[in-house]
Amino acid sequence: MKGLNMKIGFVGAGRITSALVRGLVSGGFLEPGDVMVNGRRRSEKLREVVDRWGVRSTMSKATVFRFADVVIMAVKPQDMGIALEQCAPHVKRRHVIISLAAAIPTTYIAGKLGPDVRIVRAMTNTSCVVRESATAICLGAGTDDTARDVACSVFSSVGKVWEVDEAYFDAVTGLSGSGPAFIYYIVDAMQAAGSAAGLPPDVSRQLAIQTLLGAGRMMAETGQEPGHLVDQVASPRGTTLEGLRVLRSFDVAATFQAAIHAAAKRSAEIEQEVCGSARSVTRGSAQAGTAGR
């Protein structure tokens, strides 16, 4: 899919904005002139994304809304309330508002912008840089299918998209939002172990990265369960089984699950801090259908 045929504005010039701009522009889905980024005056991050990709910039949120069909709110959850209040006078019915702020529900956004505004909440990750992001979306009350299609078009350009009930967004945040950092942490440990065993550091790094890529592709393309693939590698009395014995002795699986749940729990806490709505993290599986590819 090439050419999104829309103008996109970003409120916020942080890492996720930079990652999305890079994925969309370098992939040829948007021309630089069809992107505008709003950030603070003298912001280094804003200057970097403008200098690198040639997109438009402005210090004025009003200018973003005059320019864009789609406005992506890419600000920290703690800054969302003020940002929404500043944007509210400029929102028109033609706009699709996409929020990337972790923990901020669509009801809170609608309370700031108005009940008739088309709102899509999204949780993506920085893998959109290489167009391999995992993005979950949900729609605000009254948001139409056109807005859904717009959001799917944007995020399927830089990865894969699933529509997930908003009740499960904390779990999404813990799994795929924070997940890349957990994977980088493990790969860092793998390459360090390889170097400690005598491999040149650059070789150890490349072997670890390719191992990750290959394993991910095996799961994606074969459709086999991870446990079954583990059994295929782990020969009786072999090297892999010995390594797995160590991982199991430290209960690495439980540790990973605890890390994801902790991130999800923190998402719920942030919602309470910002929005004042206390609730617990939902456990269990979301009934998530594929919304776009």
Coordinates of C-alpha atoms in Angstrom, one line a residue:
M1 CA 0.0 0.0 0.0
K2 CA 1.5 3.3 -1.1
G3 CA 0.2 6.8 -0.7
L4 CA -2.2 7.5 2.2
N5 CA -3.7 10.6 0.5
M6 CA -4.1 12.5 3.7
K7 CA -2.5 15.2 5.7
I8 CA -1.3 14.2 9.2
G9 CA -0.4 16.5 12.1
F10 CA 1.4 15.5 15.2
V11 CA 0.9 17.2 18.6
G12 CA 4.1 16.3 20.4
A13 CA 7.6 15.7 19.0
G14 CA 8.9 12.8 21.1
R15 CA 10.3 9.4 20.2
I16 CA 7.1 7.9 18.9
T17 CA 6.4 10.9 16.6
S18 CA 9.9 10.6 15.2
A19 CA 9.5 6.8 14.7
L20 CA 6.1 7.2 13.0
V21 CA 7.3 10.0 10.8
R22 CA 10.3 8.0 9.8
G23 CA 8.3 4.9 8.9
L24 CA 5.6 6.9 7.0
V25 CA 8.0 9.1 5.0
S26 CA 10.8 6.7 4.4
G27 CA 8.3 4.1 3.3
G28 CA 6.8 6.5 0.7
F29 CA 3.3 6.5 2.3
L30 CA 3.4 10.3 2.9
E31 CA 5.3 13.1 1.3
P32 CA 7.2 15.3 3.8
G33 CA 4.9 18.3 2.9
D34 CA 1.9 16.3 4.0
V35 CA 3.2 16.0 7.6
M36 CA 3.3 18.8 10.2
V37 CA 4.7 18.4 13.7
N38 CA 3.9 20.6 16.6
G39 CA 6.4 20.9 19.4
R40 CA 7.9 23.3 22.0
R41 CA 10.0 26.2 20.9
R42 CA 13.7 25.3 20.7
S43 CA 12.9 21.6 21.0
E44 CA 15.8 19.5 19.9
K45 CA 13.5 16.6 19.1
L46 CA 11.4 18.8 16.9
R47 CA 14.4 20.2 15.1
E48 CA 15.8 16.6 14.6
V49 CA 12.7 15.2 12.9
V50 CA 12.3 18.3 10.7
D51 CA 15.9 18.4 9.6
R52 CA 16.0 14.6 9.0
W53 CA 12.7 14.2 7.1
G54 CA 11.9 17.7 5.8
V55 CA 8.4 17.7 7.3
R56 CA 6.6 20.9 8.3
S57 CA 6.8 22.3 11.9
T58 CA 4.8 24.7 13.9
M59 CA 4.6 26.0 17.5
S60 CA 0.9 26.5 17.1
K61 CA -1.7 23.8 17.7
A62 CA -4.2 25.8 15.8
T63 CA -2.0 25.7 12.7
V64 CA -1.8 21.9 13.0
F65 CA -5.6 21.6 13.0
R66 CA -6.0 23.9 10.0
F67 CA -3.5 21.9 8.1
A68 CA -4.3 18.3 9.0
D69 CA -7.1 15.8 8.3
V70 CA -5.7 13.5 11.0
V71 CA -4.2 14.7 14.2
I72 CA -2.1 12.3 16.2
M73 CA -1.8 13.2 19.9
A74 CA 1.6 12.0 20.8
V75 CA 2.1 13.5 24.2
K76 CA 2.9 12.0 27.6
P77 CA -0.2 10.9 29.6
Q78 CA 0.5 13.5 32.3
D79 CA 0.5 16.3 29.7
M80 CA -2.6 15.0 27.8
G81 CA -5.2 17.1 29.8
I82 CA -3.6 20.4 29.1
A83 CA -2.8 19.5 25.5
L84 CA -6.5 18.5 24.8
E85 CA -7.8 21.7 26.4
Q86 CA -5.5 23.7 24.1
C87 CA -6.6 21.7 21.0
A88 CA -10.3 21.7 21.8
P89 CA -11.2 25.1 20.2
H90 CA -9.6 24.0 16.9
V91 CA -11.2 20.5 16.4
K92 CA -13.7 20.2 13.6
R93 CA -15.9 17.3 12.6
R94 CA -13.7 16.5 9.6
H95 CA -10.8 15.7 11.9
V96 CA -9.9 12.2 13.1
I97 CA -8.1 12.4 16.4
I98 CA -5.7 9.5 17.2
S99 CA -4.4 9.3 20.7
L100 CA -1.1 7.5 21.4
A101 CA -1.0 8.4 25.1
A102 CA -0.8 5.3 27.3
A103 CA -3.5 4.9 29.9
I104 CA -5.8 7.7 28.7
P105 CA -9.3 6.4 27.8
T106 CA -11.4 7.6 25.0
T107 CA -14.1 8.9 27.4
Y108 CA -11.5 11.2 29.0
I109 CA -10.5 12.5 25.5
A110 CA -14.2 13.0 24.5
G111 CA -14.8 14.9 27.8
K112 CA -12.1 17.4 26.8
L113 CA -12.8 17.6 23.0
G114 CA -16.6 17.1 22.9
P115 CA -18.9 14.0 22.4
D116 CA -19.1 14.4 18.6
V117 CA -15.4 14.3 17.9
R118 CA -14.1 11.1 16.1
I119 CA -11.6 9.6 18.4
V120 CA -9.3 6.6 17.9
R121 CA -7.1 5.3 20.8
A122 CA -4.0 3.5 19.6
M123 CA -1.1 1.7 21.3
T124 CA 1.8 1.2 19.0
N125 CA 5.5 0.8 19.5
T126 CA 8.7 2.2 18.1
S127 CA 9.2 -0.7 15.7
C128 CA 7.2 1.5 13.3
V129 CA 10.7 2.9 12.4
V130 CA 11.3 -0.3 10.5
R131 CA 7.6 -0.8 9.6
E132 CA 7.2 -3.8 11.9
S133 CA 5.1 -2.2 14.7
A134 CA 2.3 -4.0 16.6
T135 CA -0.6 -1.6 17.0
A136 CA -3.9 -2.1 18.8
I137 CA -6.7 0.4 18.2
C138 CA -10.2 1.0 19.7
L139 CA -12.8 3.6 18.8
G140 CA -14.5 6.2 21.0
A141 CA -18.2 6.3 21.3
G142 CA -19.8 7.5 18.1
T143 CA -16.6 7.2 16.1
D144 CA -17.5 6.0 12.6
D145 CA -16.0 3.3 10.3
T146 CA -14.3 6.0 8.2
A147 CA -12.2 7.0 11.3
R148 CA -11.4 3.3 11.9
D149 CA -10.3 2.9 8.3
V150 CA -8.1 6.0 8.5
A151 CA -6.3 4.7 11.7
C152 CA -5.9 1.2 10.1
S153 CA -4.4 2.8 7.0
V154 CA -1.9 4.8 9.0
F155 CA -0.7 2.0 11.3
S156 CA -0.8 -0.8 8.8
S157 CA 1.6 1.3 6.7
V158 CA 4.2 0.8 9.5
G159 CA 3.3 -2.7 10.8
K160 CA 0.2 -4.7 11.7
V161 CA -3.0 -3.6 13.4
W162 CA -5.6 -5.2 15.6
E163 CA -8.9 -3.8 16.9
V164 CA -9.1 -4.6 20.6
D165 CA -11.7 -3.8 23.2
E166 CA -10.6 -0.8 25.2
A167 CA -10.9 -2.8 28.5
Y168 CA -7.7 -4.7 27.5
F169 CA -5.6 -1.7 26.6
D170 CA -3.5 -1.9 29.8
A171 CA -2.6 -5.5 28.8
V172 CA -1.7 -4.3 25.3
T173 CA 0.5 -1.6 26.8
G174 CA 2.3 -4.1 28.9
L175 CA 2.7 -6.7 26.2
S176 CA 3.4 -4.9 22.9
G177 CA 3.8 -1.3 24.0
S178 CA 6.6 -2.1 26.6
G179 CA 7.5 -5.4 25.0
P180 CA 10.2 -4.3 22.7
A181 CA 12.3 -3.0 25.6
F182 CA 12.0 -6.4 27.3
I183 CA 13.2 -8.1 24.1
Y184 CA 16.1 -5.7 23.8
Y185 CA 17.0 -6.5 27.4
I186 CA 17.1 -10.3 26.6
V187 CA 19.1 -9.8 23.4
D188 CA 21.6 -7.6 25.3
A189 CA 22.1 -10.5 27.8
M190 CA 22.5 -13.0 25.0
Q191 CA 25.2 -11.0 23.2
A192 CA 27.0 -10.3 26.5
A193 CA 27.0 -14.1 27.2
G194 CA 28.4 -14.8 23.7
S195 CA 31.1 -12.3 24.2
A196 CA 31.9 -13.7 27.7
A197 CA 32.2 -17.2 26.0
G198 CA 34.9 -15.8 23.7
L199 CA 33.0 -14.5 20.6
P200 CA 34.1 -11.2 19.2
P201 CA 31.5 -8.6 20.4
D202 CA 30.3 -7.7 16.9
V203 CA 29.8 -11.4 15.9
S204 CA 28.0 -12.1 19.2
R205 CA 25.7 -9.1 18.5
Q206 CA 24.8 -10.2 15.0
L207 CA 24.3 -13.8 16.0
A208 CA 21.9 -12.7 18.8
I209 CA 20.0 -10.4 16.5
Q210 CA 19.6 -12.9 13.7
T211 CA 18.6 -15.6 16.2
L212 CA 15.8 -13.3 17.3
L213 CA 14.7 -12.5 13.8
G214 CA 14.7 -16.1 12.7
A215 CA 12.8 -17.3 15.7
G216 CA 10.2 -14.5 15.2
R217 CA 9.8 -15.4 11.6
M218 CA 9.5 -19.1 12.4
M219 CA 6.6 -18.4 14.8
A220 CA 4.9 -16.0 12.3
E221 CA 5.2 -18.2 9.2
T222 CA 4.7 -21.7 10.6
G223 CA 1.9 -20.8 12.9
Q224 CA 3.2 -23.3 15.4
E225 CA 2.9 -22.8 19.1
P226 CA 6.1 -21.5 20.8
G227 CA 6.1 -24.5 23.2
H228 CA 6.1 -26.9 20.2
L229 CA 9.0 -25.0 18.6
V230 CA 10.9 -25.3 21.8
D231 CA 10.5 -29.1 21.8
Q232 CA 11.8 -29.2 18.2
V233 CA 15.0 -27.5 19.2
A234 CA 15.6 -29.2 22.5
S235 CA 17.0 -32.7 21.7
P236 CA 17.2 -35.2 24.6
R237 CA 20.4 -34.9 26.6
G238 CA 21.4 -32.0 24.3
T239 CA 22.8 -28.5 24.8
T240 CA 19.4 -26.6 24.4
L241 CA 17.8 -28.8 27.1
E242 CA 20.6 -28.0 29.5
G243 CA 20.1 -24.3 28.8
L244 CA 16.4 -24.6 29.3
R245 CA 17.0 -26.4 32.6
V246 CA 18.7 -23.2 33.8
L247 CA 16.0 -20.9 32.5
R248 CA 13.4 -23.0 34.3
S249 CA 15.3 -23.1 37.5
F250 CA 15.2 -19.3 37.6
D251 CA 11.5 -19.3 36.5
V252 CA 12.2 -16.9 33.6
A253 CA 8.8 -17.5 32.2
A254 CA 7.1 -16.3 35.4
T255 CA 9.5 -13.3 35.5
F256 CA 8.6 -12.2 32.0
Q257 CA 4.9 -12.6 32.8
A258 CA 5.4 -10.5 36.0
A259 CA 7.2 -7.8 34.0
I260 CA 4.3 -7.5 31.5
H261 CA 1.7 -7.5 34.3
A262 CA 3.7 -4.8 36.1
A263 CA 3.8 -2.6 33.0
A264 CA 0.0 -3.1 32.6
K265 CA -0.6 -2.3 36.2
R266 CA 1.4 0.9 35.9
S267 CA -0.8 1.8 32.9
A268 CA -3.9 1.5 35.1
E269 CA -2.2 3.6 37.8
I270 CA -1.4 6.3 35.4
E271 CA -5.0 6.4 34.3
Q272 CA -6.0 6.9 37.9
E273 CA -3.4 9.6 38.4
V274 CA -4.4 11.6 35.3
C275 CA -8.1 10.8 35.0
G276 CA -9.1 9.9 38.6
S277 CA -10.7 6.6 37.6
A278 CA -9.5 3.8 39.8
R279 CA -9.8 0.2 38.5
S280 CA -7.9 -3.0 38.4
V281 CA -6.0 -4.5 35.4
T282 CA -8.1 -7.0 33.5
R283 CA -6.5 -10.5 33.4
G284 CA -7.3 -12.9 30.6
S285 CA -7.4 -12.8 26.9
A286 CA -9.0 -10.1 24.8
Q287 CA -11.3 -11.0 22.0
A288 CA -9.2 -9.2 19.4
G289 CA -10.0 -9.3 15.7
T290 CA -7.6 -8.3 13.0
A291 CA -8.6 -4.9 11.8
G292 CA -5.8 -4.3 9.2
R293 CA -2.6 -5.5 7.9

